[in-house]
Amino acid sequence: MAAYPTSHPSRRWYGALALVLALAGCGTTADRDAGRPTGPATATATATASATASAPLTREHLRVDGRTRAYLLHRPAGGGHGRRPLVVAFHGRGATAAEMREQSRLEEDARARGMLVVYPEGLRTAWGAGTQVTRQRPDTDADVRFVEALIGELVRTERADPQRAYAVGFSNGGSMALRMAAERPGLLAGAASVSGQLPSGPAAVRPTGPVPVLIVYGADDPVRPLAGLPHPDPAPAGEEPVTPTRSARASAEMFASANKAGPAATESEKGFDRTVWRPGPTGADVRLIVVHGAGHSWPGSAITPPEGFGPTSTALSATRTVLEFFTSAHGRRM
């Protein structure tokens, strides 16, 4: 199965949600450019004509590698004059920034924590979470450079704290968050993935340094199983191939190894199992939460997943769990 289904039910569901969000005043149309990036990574940000610097949510654009990329930015009210934590939230394959915002409702908990939340748009509604070159994605590092430039821009313009920049994502976006943690551990103070795993096979991504990581996964995910998807079915003609991935457990274990973590211990709670690897000398935590009876969904979300994705668990709030993890994460930041 696909990492994020691209069949008609999924498209109809996302299309309907996009219409609702647009009518609510939050546009979902992103700039698209299928051309190969040219030149070095450079960034300049511009707000849309209707946005103001003080607005809590604005649609912004960033020029990176000769390509204009779009993102939604939520600013917490107040916040004083100090640096603010930053959460970068990646949508799933076939979705948009606005849909990730609606699905996760990160702002509801982030607001009380004084966090900036940015929802970037993937190219052709997907992320280059793996390292395999494809016809649709000849430059596999383009999204990594985009995220680096985006964080740098928000540090300069929005008082984002470079020592408290975090990444989270769903499905393909979750794998993207894990790729950023694996390849740019010095950029992030923590990363979390919901229904996303580390790419494997020809698209393999391997952690290169210590960073706190949390993976939240549905035990009954029918789209990208808990045990991984090493041999995905071919994607529909003309669409980007589906990225093979390791199991959720193996993904967590690779980060635990990079963190020089100690043995794992698992505790069962009502509705889910939590496995924690004892922090090693770096102090970076690795945690895996497997949610019973949950499908390919964001636990605690009010959005009903498309048919074939499985149920959404209410045993825990993925949003609250992720943000609490970020707040308490012990990385190698000084």
mmCIF file of C-alpha atoms in Angstrom:
data_model
loop_
_atom_site.group_PDB
_atom_site.id
_atom_site.type_symbol
_atom_site.label_atom_id
_atom_site.label_comp_id
_atom_site.label_asym_id
_atom_site.label_seq_id
_atom_site.Cartn_x
_atom_site.Cartn_y
_atom_site.Cartn_z
ATOM 1 C CA MET A 1 0.000 0.000 0.000
ATOM 2 C CA ALA A 2 0.986 3.600 -0.451
ATOM 3 C CA ALA A 3 2.603 5.595 2.321
ATOM 4 C CA TYR A 4 -0.222 8.034 1.947
ATOM 5 C CA PRO A 5 -2.978 6.683 -0.314
ATOM 6 C CA THR A 6 -3.518 8.551 -3.545
ATOM 7 C CA SER A 7 -6.755 6.830 -4.525
ATOM 8 C CA HIS A 8 -10.023 8.675 -5.083
ATOM 9 C CA PRO A 9 -11.493 8.459 -1.524
ATOM 10 C CA SER A 10 -8.393 10.119 -0.093
ATOM 11 C CA ARG A 11 -8.429 12.870 -2.692
ATOM 12 C CA ARG A 12 -12.136 13.541 -2.229
ATOM 13 C CA TRP A 13 -11.666 13.738 1.549
ATOM 14 C CA TYR A 14 -8.744 16.153 1.295
ATOM 15 C CA GLY A 15 -10.504 18.191 -1.362
ATOM 16 C CA ALA A 16 -13.570 18.590 0.839
ATOM 17 C CA LEU A 17 -11.463 19.591 3.835
ATOM 18 C CA ALA A 18 -9.514 22.091 1.731
ATOM 19 C CA LEU A 19 -12.779 23.695 0.636
ATOM 20 C CA VAL A 20 -13.959 23.991 4.244
ATOM 21 C CA LEU A 21 -10.673 25.574 5.276
ATOM 22 C CA ALA A 22 -10.728 27.982 2.355
ATOM 23 C CA LEU A 23 -14.249 29.091 3.216
ATOM 24 C CA ALA A 24 -13.055 29.622 6.783
ATOM 25 C CA GLY A 25 -10.498 32.116 5.523
ATOM 26 C CA CYS A 26 -7.395 29.930 5.429
ATOM 27 C CA GLY A 27 -6.240 29.427 1.834
ATOM 28 C CA THR A 28 -4.639 26.127 0.859
ATOM 29 C CA THR A 29 -3.160 26.873 -2.568
ATOM 30 C CA ALA A 30 0.637 26.624 -2.582
ATOM 31 C CA ASP A 31 3.105 27.744 -5.220
ATOM 32 C CA ARG A 32 4.234 24.735 -7.274
ATOM 33 C CA ASP A 33 7.380 24.532 -9.375
ATOM 34 C CA ALA A 34 8.381 21.260 -10.940
ATOM 35 C CA GLY A 35 11.677 22.622 -12.218
ATOM 36 C CA ARG A 36 14.986 21.529 -10.739
ATOM 37 C CA PRO A 37 16.394 23.984 -8.181
ATOM 38 C CA THR A 38 19.171 26.198 -9.492
ATOM 39 C CA GLY A 39 21.913 27.952 -7.601
ATOM 40 C CA PRO A 40 22.865 27.756 -3.934
ATOM 41 C CA ALA A 41 20.372 27.758 -1.121
ATOM 42 C CA THR A 42 19.304 31.332 -0.463
ATOM 43 C CA ALA A 43 16.197 32.551 1.318
ATOM 44 C CA THR A 44 14.032 35.657 1.341
ATOM 45 C CA ALA A 45 10.616 35.712 2.993
ATOM 46 C CA THR A 46 7.592 37.734 1.931
ATOM 47 C CA ALA A 47 4.154 37.818 3.515
ATOM 48 C CA THR A 48 0.992 37.686 1.449
ATOM 49 C CA ALA A 49 -0.696 41.010 0.742
ATOM 50 C CA SER A 50 -3.433 40.385 3.290
ATOM 51 C CA ALA A 51 -1.068 39.271 6.076
ATOM 52 C CA THR A 52 0.267 41.565 8.755
ATOM 53 C CA ALA A 53 3.282 41.115 10.990
ATOM 54 C CA SER A 54 1.083 40.889 14.080
ATOM 55 C CA ALA A 55 -1.467 38.413 12.700
ATOM 56 C CA PRO A 56 -1.579 35.100 14.615
ATOM 57 C CA LEU A 57 -1.680 33.084 11.357
ATOM 58 C CA THR A 58 -0.233 34.182 8.032
ATOM 59 C CA ARG A 59 0.691 32.563 4.750
ATOM 60 C CA GLU A 60 4.310 33.236 3.880
ATOM 61 C CA HIS A 61 6.715 32.463 1.048
ATOM 62 C CA LEU A 62 10.395 31.627 1.099
ATOM 63 C CA ARG A 63 12.777 31.619 -1.849
ATOM 64 C CA VAL A 64 15.181 28.697 -1.625
ATOM 65 C CA ASP A 65 17.377 27.288 -4.411
ATOM 66 C CA GLY A 66 15.610 29.497 -6.943
ATOM 67 C CA ARG A 67 12.227 28.072 -5.986
ATOM 68 C CA THR A 68 9.393 29.779 -4.088
ATOM 69 C CA ARG A 69 8.122 27.658 -1.202
ATOM 70 C CA ALA A 70 5.005 28.361 0.857
ATOM 71 C CA TYR A 71 4.163 27.851 4.518
ATOM 72 C CA LEU A 72 1.635 28.820 7.173
ATOM 73 C CA LEU A 73 3.007 30.503 10.280
ATOM 74 C CA HIS A 74 1.247 30.715 13.641
ATOM 75 C CA ARG A 75 2.562 33.260 16.122
ATOM 76 C CA PRO A 76 1.665 32.982 19.801
ATOM 77 C CA ALA A 77 0.097 36.057 21.371
ATOM 78 C CA GLY A 78 2.451 38.130 23.476
ATOM 79 C CA GLY A 79 5.594 36.191 24.195
ATOM 80 C CA GLY A 80 7.663 39.087 25.466
ATOM 81 C CA HIS A 81 10.965 39.947 23.840
ATOM 82 C CA GLY A 82 12.850 36.694 24.299
ATOM 83 C CA ARG A 83 13.436 33.831 21.904
ATOM 84 C CA ARG A 84 10.528 31.468 21.283
ATOM 85 C CA PRO A 85 10.482 27.696 20.720
ATOM 86 C CA LEU A 86 9.715 26.690 17.130
ATOM 87 C CA VAL A 87 7.775 23.639 15.916
ATOM 88 C CA VAL A 88 7.996 22.688 12.218
ATOM 89 C CA ALA A 89 4.990 20.491 11.303
ATOM 90 C CA PHE A 90 5.068 18.403 8.094
ATOM 91 C CA HIS A 91 1.821 17.242 6.468
ATOM 92 C CA GLY A 92 1.327 13.766 5.026
ATOM 93 C CA ARG A 93 1.523 12.717 1.401
ATOM 94 C CA GLY A 94 -1.437 14.041 -0.551
ATOM 95 C CA ALA A 95 -2.258 16.658 2.096
ATOM 96 C CA THR A 96 -1.439 20.349 2.627
ATOM 97 C CA ALA A 97 -0.190 22.657 5.339
ATOM 98 C CA ALA A 98 -3.749 23.747 6.151
ATOM 99 C CA GLU A 99 -4.874 20.145 6.504
ATOM 100 C CA MET A 100 -1.988 19.327 8.820
ATOM 101 C CA ARG A 101 -2.997 22.311 10.932
ATOM 102 C CA GLU A 102 -6.589 21.097 11.110
ATOM 103 C CA GLN A 103 -5.635 17.481 11.755
ATOM 104 C CA SER A 104 -3.148 18.145 14.550
ATOM 105 C CA ARG A 105 -4.451 21.380 16.117
ATOM 106 C CA LEU A 106 -0.938 21.944 17.405
ATOM 107 C CA GLU A 107 -1.616 25.602 18.058
ATOM 108 C CA GLU A 108 -4.084 24.874 20.856
ATOM 109 C CA ASP A 109 -1.316 23.489 23.086
ATOM 110 C CA ALA A 110 1.571 25.395 21.507
ATOM 111 C CA ARG A 111 -0.070 28.738 22.279
ATOM 112 C CA ALA A 112 0.111 28.175 26.046
ATOM 113 C CA ARG A 113 3.777 27.212 25.688
ATOM 114 C CA GLY A 114 4.634 30.353 23.696
ATOM 115 C CA MET A 115 5.647 28.276 20.675
ATOM 116 C CA LEU A 116 5.820 29.376 17.070
ATOM 117 C CA VAL A 117 4.322 26.738 14.755
ATOM 118 C CA VAL A 118 5.166 26.620 11.053
ATOM 119 C CA TYR A 119 3.384 24.351 8.560
ATOM 120 C CA PRO A 120 5.453 24.122 5.360
ATOM 121 C CA GLU A 121 4.063 22.914 2.026
ATOM 122 C CA GLY A 122 5.692 19.922 0.370
ATOM 123 C CA LEU A 123 6.384 19.874 -3.364
ATOM 124 C CA ARG A 124 3.481 18.228 -5.173
ATOM 125 C CA THR A 125 1.923 17.577 -1.726
ATOM 126 C CA ALA A 126 4.724 15.247 -0.618
ATOM 127 C CA TRP A 127 8.099 15.305 1.106
ATOM 128 C CA GLY A 128 11.477 13.928 0.056
ATOM 129 C CA ALA A 129 11.750 11.825 3.201
ATOM 130 C CA GLY A 130 14.051 9.283 1.547
ATOM 131 C CA THR A 131 17.333 9.457 -0.341
ATOM 132 C CA GLN A 132 16.363 7.609 -3.526
ATOM 133 C CA VAL A 133 16.482 9.697 -6.703
ATOM 134 C CA THR A 134 13.268 9.513 -8.740
ATOM 135 C CA ARG A 135 12.044 11.193 -11.904
ATOM 136 C CA GLN A 136 9.662 13.315 -9.861
ATOM 137 C CA ARG A 137 12.319 14.152 -7.242
ATOM 138 C CA PRO A 138 15.776 14.289 -8.863
ATOM 139 C CA ASP A 139 17.241 16.359 -6.021
ATOM 140 C CA THR A 140 16.638 14.331 -2.861
ATOM 141 C CA ASP A 141 18.149 16.988 -0.584
ATOM 142 C CA ALA A 142 15.933 19.877 -1.710
ATOM 143 C CA ASP A 143 13.491 19.577 1.183
ATOM 144 C CA VAL A 144 16.307 19.269 3.721
ATOM 145 C CA ARG A 145 17.796 22.548 2.477
ATOM 146 C CA PHE A 146 14.349 24.153 2.493
ATOM 147 C CA VAL A 147 13.816 23.242 6.152
ATOM 148 C CA GLU A 148 17.280 24.497 7.090
ATOM 149 C CA ALA A 149 16.583 27.805 5.329
ATOM 150 C CA LEU A 150 13.097 28.046 6.863
ATOM 151 C CA ILE A 151 14.378 27.611 10.410
ATOM 152 C CA GLY A 152 17.138 30.134 9.736
ATOM 153 C CA GLU A 153 14.630 32.637 8.401
ATOM 154 C CA LEU A 154 12.351 32.297 11.418
ATOM 155 C CA VAL A 155 15.318 32.673 13.760
ATOM 156 C CA ARG A 156 16.105 35.968 12.021
ATOM 157 C CA THR A 157 12.603 37.352 11.579
ATOM 158 C CA GLU A 158 10.367 35.790 14.257
ATOM 159 C CA ARG A 159 12.694 35.438 17.253
ATOM 160 C CA ALA A 160 12.666 31.654 16.975
ATOM 161 C CA ASP A 161 15.128 30.065 19.376
ATOM 162 C CA PRO A 162 17.779 28.131 17.399
ATOM 163 C CA GLN A 163 18.356 25.996 20.502
ATOM 164 C CA ARG A 164 14.686 24.992 20.681
ATOM 165 C CA ALA A 165 13.719 24.115 17.115
ATOM 166 C CA TYR A 166 11.646 20.926 16.802
ATOM 167 C CA ALA A 167 10.164 18.905 13.935
ATOM 168 C CA VAL A 168 7.007 16.790 13.867
ATOM 169 C CA GLY A 169 5.069 15.203 11.035
ATOM 170 C CA PHE A 170 2.376 12.762 10.033
ATOM 171 C CA SER A 171 2.908 9.756 7.741
ATOM 172 C CA ASN A 172 5.260 10.863 4.922
ATOM 173 C CA GLY A 173 5.677 14.066 6.945
ATOM 174 C CA GLY A 174 6.602 11.991 9.983
ATOM 175 C CA SER A 175 9.299 10.282 7.950
ATOM 176 C CA MET A 176 10.486 13.741 6.883
ATOM 177 C CA ALA A 177 10.753 14.819 10.528
ATOM 178 C CA LEU A 178 12.815 11.697 11.224
ATOM 179 C CA ARG A 179 15.051 12.406 8.231
ATOM 180 C CA MET A 180 15.753 15.916 9.525
ATOM 181 C CA ALA A 181 16.581 14.481 12.954
ATOM 182 C CA ALA A 182 18.798 11.799 11.411
ATOM 183 C CA GLU A 183 20.740 14.002 9.023
ATOM 184 C CA ARG A 184 20.698 17.331 10.864
ATOM 185 C CA PRO A 185 20.806 16.422 14.584
ATOM 186 C CA GLY A 186 22.551 19.688 15.392
ATOM 187 C CA LEU A 187 19.686 21.682 13.867
ATOM 188 C CA LEU A 188 16.926 20.202 16.035
ATOM 189 C CA ALA A 189 16.396 19.942 19.778
ATOM 190 C CA GLY A 190 13.909 17.100 19.199
ATOM 191 C CA ALA A 191 11.757 15.369 16.595
ATOM 192 C CA ALA A 192 8.504 13.411 16.630
ATOM 193 C CA SER A 193 6.779 11.242 14.062
ATOM 194 C CA VAL A 194 3.144 10.139 14.021
ATOM 195 C CA SER A 195 2.523 7.183 11.658
ATOM 196 C CA GLY A 196 5.892 7.720 9.971
ATOM 197 C CA GLN A 197 9.027 5.539 9.934
ATOM 198 C CA LEU A 198 12.649 5.817 8.798
ATOM 199 C CA PRO A 199 13.084 5.178 5.052
ATOM 200 C CA SER A 200 14.917 1.974 4.146
ATOM 201 C CA GLY A 201 16.346 0.108 1.151
ATOM 202 C CA PRO A 202 17.482 2.354 -1.720
ATOM 203 C CA ALA A 203 15.911 5.342 0.104
ATOM 204 C CA ALA A 204 17.599 4.560 3.439
ATOM 205 C CA VAL A 205 18.160 7.281 6.017
ATOM 206 C CA ARG A 206 20.470 6.660 8.981
ATOM 207 C CA PRO A 207 20.889 8.765 12.125
ATOM 208 C CA THR A 208 24.208 10.615 12.248
ATOM 209 C CA GLY A 209 24.150 12.021 15.781
ATOM 210 C CA PRO A 210 22.207 12.209 19.035
ATOM 211 C CA VAL A 211 18.804 13.892 19.151
ATOM 212 C CA PRO A 212 15.650 13.254 21.226
ATOM 213 C CA VAL A 213 13.064 11.340 19.178
ATOM 214 C CA LEU A 214 9.468 10.262 19.793
ATOM 215 C CA ILE A 215 7.516 7.924 17.502
ATOM 216 C CA VAL A 216 3.750 7.498 17.947
ATOM 217 C CA TYR A 217 2.282 4.608 15.962
ATOM 218 C CA GLY A 218 -1.006 2.793 15.503
ATOM 219 C CA ALA A 219 -0.792 -0.926 16.261
ATOM 220 C CA ASP A 220 -3.326 -1.662 13.501
ATOM 221 C CA ASP A 221 -2.110 0.750 10.807
ATOM 222 C CA PRO A 222 -3.347 -0.732 7.494
ATOM 223 C CA VAL A 223 -1.531 1.801 5.279
ATOM 224 C CA ARG A 224 2.042 1.652 6.541
ATOM 225 C CA PRO A 225 2.100 -1.236 9.030
ATOM 226 C CA LEU A 226 3.764 -1.092 12.430
ATOM 227 C CA ALA A 227 6.194 -3.751 11.126
ATOM 228 C CA GLY A 228 7.299 -1.446 8.297
ATOM 229 C CA LEU A 229 6.811 -1.392 4.547
ATOM 230 C CA PRO A 230 10.028 -2.683 2.963
ATOM 231 C CA HIS A 231 8.422 -3.452 -0.403
ATOM 232 C CA PRO A 232 5.623 -0.965 -1.181
ATOM 233 C CA ASP A 233 3.335 -1.460 -4.137
ATOM 234 C CA PRO A 234 4.046 0.638 -7.227
ATOM 235 C CA ALA A 235 2.531 4.120 -7.197
ATOM 236 C CA PRO A 236 -0.065 5.102 -9.810
ATOM 237 C CA ALA A 237 1.391 6.073 -13.180
ATOM 238 C CA GLY A 238 3.096 9.450 -13.108
ATOM 239 C CA GLU A 239 3.136 9.732 -9.306
ATOM 240 C CA GLU A 240 6.162 9.656 -7.058
ATOM 241 C CA PRO A 241 7.131 6.144 -5.930
ATOM 242 C CA VAL A 242 6.191 5.180 -2.390
ATOM 243 C CA THR A 243 9.163 5.186 -0.005
ATOM 244 C CA PRO A 244 10.049 1.865 1.674
ATOM 245 C CA THR A 245 10.435 2.074 5.458
ATOM 246 C CA ARG A 246 11.693 0.153 8.484
ATOM 247 C CA SER A 247 9.406 -0.864 11.308
ATOM 248 C CA ALA A 248 8.507 1.713 13.945
ATOM 249 C CA ARG A 249 10.549 -0.259 16.503
ATOM 250 C CA ALA A 250 13.612 -0.486 14.251
ATOM 251 C CA SER A 251 13.350 3.247 13.509
ATOM 252 C CA ALA A 252 13.410 4.042 17.221
ATOM 253 C CA GLU A 253 16.256 1.598 17.834
ATOM 254 C CA MET A 254 18.441 3.308 15.236
ATOM 255 C CA PHE A 255 18.052 6.638 17.007
ATOM 256 C CA ALA A 256 18.684 4.954 20.353
ATOM 257 C CA SER A 257 21.931 3.559 18.957
ATOM 258 C CA ALA A 258 22.983 6.988 17.654
ATOM 259 C CA ASN A 259 22.181 8.434 21.075
ATOM 260 C CA LYS A 260 24.258 5.723 22.795
ATOM 261 C CA ALA A 261 21.138 4.983 24.821
ATOM 262 C CA GLY A 262 20.797 2.196 27.343
ATOM 263 C CA PRO A 263 18.339 -0.737 27.399
ATOM 264 C CA ALA A 264 14.687 -0.268 26.547
ATOM 265 C CA ALA A 265 11.853 -0.677 29.032
ATOM 266 C CA THR A 266 8.192 -1.028 28.072
ATOM 267 C CA GLU A 267 5.193 -0.092 30.193
ATOM 268 C CA SER A 268 1.564 -0.739 29.320
ATOM 269 C CA GLU A 269 -0.995 1.950 29.959
ATOM 270 C CA LYS A 270 -4.671 2.125 29.127
ATOM 271 C CA GLY A 271 -4.850 2.131 25.343
ATOM 272 C CA PHE A 272 -1.143 2.097 24.506
ATOM 273 C CA ASP A 273 2.327 0.729 25.241
ATOM 274 C CA ARG A 274 5.244 3.087 25.900
ATOM 275 C CA THR A 275 8.844 1.975 25.289
ATOM 276 C CA VAL A 276 11.624 4.225 26.569
ATOM 277 C CA TRP A 277 15.341 3.764 25.930
ATOM 278 C CA ARG A 278 17.392 4.861 28.927
ATOM 279 C CA PRO A 279 19.235 8.070 27.956
ATOM 280 C CA GLY A 280 22.949 7.612 27.328
ATOM 281 C CA PRO A 281 25.760 10.105 27.899
ATOM 282 C CA THR A 282 24.150 12.638 25.541
ATOM 283 C CA GLY A 283 20.942 12.704 27.592
ATOM 284 C CA ALA A 284 18.837 12.401 24.430
ATOM 285 C CA ASP A 285 15.580 10.474 24.963
ATOM 286 C CA VAL A 286 14.080 7.978 22.527
ATOM 287 C CA ARG A 287 10.495 6.867 23.006
ATOM 288 C CA LEU A 288 8.071 4.683 21.059
ATOM 289 C CA ILE A 289 4.340 4.744 21.800
ATOM 290 C CA VAL A 290 2.243 2.030 20.134
ATOM 291 C CA VAL A 291 -1.456 2.853 20.323
ATOM 292 C CA HIS A 292 -3.829 -0.112 20.556
ATOM 293 C CA GLY A 293 -6.590 -0.304 17.977
ATOM 294 C CA ALA A 294 -5.314 2.736 16.090
ATOM 295 C CA GLY A 295 -4.890 2.998 12.348
ATOM 296 C CA HIS A 296 -3.024 5.395 10.081
ATOM 297 C CA SER A 297 -4.208 8.440 11.972
ATOM 298 C CA TRP A 298 -3.331 11.182 14.455
ATOM 299 C CA PRO A 299 -4.466 9.967 17.919
ATOM 300 C CA GLY A 300 -6.861 12.403 19.536
ATOM 301 C CA SER A 301 -7.677 14.214 16.289
ATOM 302 C CA ALA A 302 -11.262 15.294 15.658
ATOM 303 C CA ILE A 303 -10.812 14.680 11.919
ATOM 304 C CA THR A 304 -12.189 11.369 10.651
ATOM 305 C CA PRO A 305 -9.572 9.629 8.463
ATOM 306 C CA PRO A 306 -10.395 8.542 4.910
ATOM 307 C CA GLU A 307 -11.826 5.091 4.338
ATOM 308 C CA GLY A 308 -9.110 2.476 4.558
ATOM 309 C CA PHE A 309 -6.943 4.379 7.033
ATOM 310 C CA GLY A 310 -8.342 2.636 10.118
ATOM 311 C CA PRO A 311 -9.705 4.214 13.308
ATOM 312 C CA THR A 312 -8.442 7.183 15.315
ATOM 313 C CA SER A 313 -7.697 6.386 18.945
ATOM 314 C CA THR A 314 -8.673 8.673 21.790
ATOM 315 C CA ALA A 315 -6.447 6.852 24.290
ATOM 316 C CA LEU A 316 -4.047 9.776 24.165
ATOM 317 C CA SER A 317 -3.615 13.125 22.455
ATOM 318 C CA ALA A 318 -0.708 12.919 20.035
ATOM 319 C CA THR A 319 -0.553 16.709 20.015
ATOM 320 C CA ARG A 320 -0.206 17.054 23.776
ATOM 321 C CA THR A 321 2.165 14.085 23.958
ATOM 322 C CA VAL A 322 4.450 15.496 21.276
ATOM 323 C CA LEU A 323 4.601 19.012 22.722
ATOM 324 C CA GLU A 324 5.210 17.699 26.239
ATOM 325 C CA PHE A 325 8.051 15.598 24.826
ATOM 326 C CA PHE A 326 9.564 18.639 23.143
ATOM 327 C CA THR A 327 9.259 20.702 26.301
ATOM 328 C CA SER A 328 10.980 18.081 28.428
ATOM 329 C CA ALA A 329 13.409 16.729 25.808
ATOM 330 C CA HIS A 330 17.017 16.486 26.939
ATOM 331 C CA GLY A 331 19.268 17.014 23.974
ATOM 332 C CA ARG A 332 22.867 18.120 23.730
ATOM 333 C CA ARG A 333 21.899 21.789 23.635
ATOM 334 C CA MET A 334 23.840 23.935 26.033
#
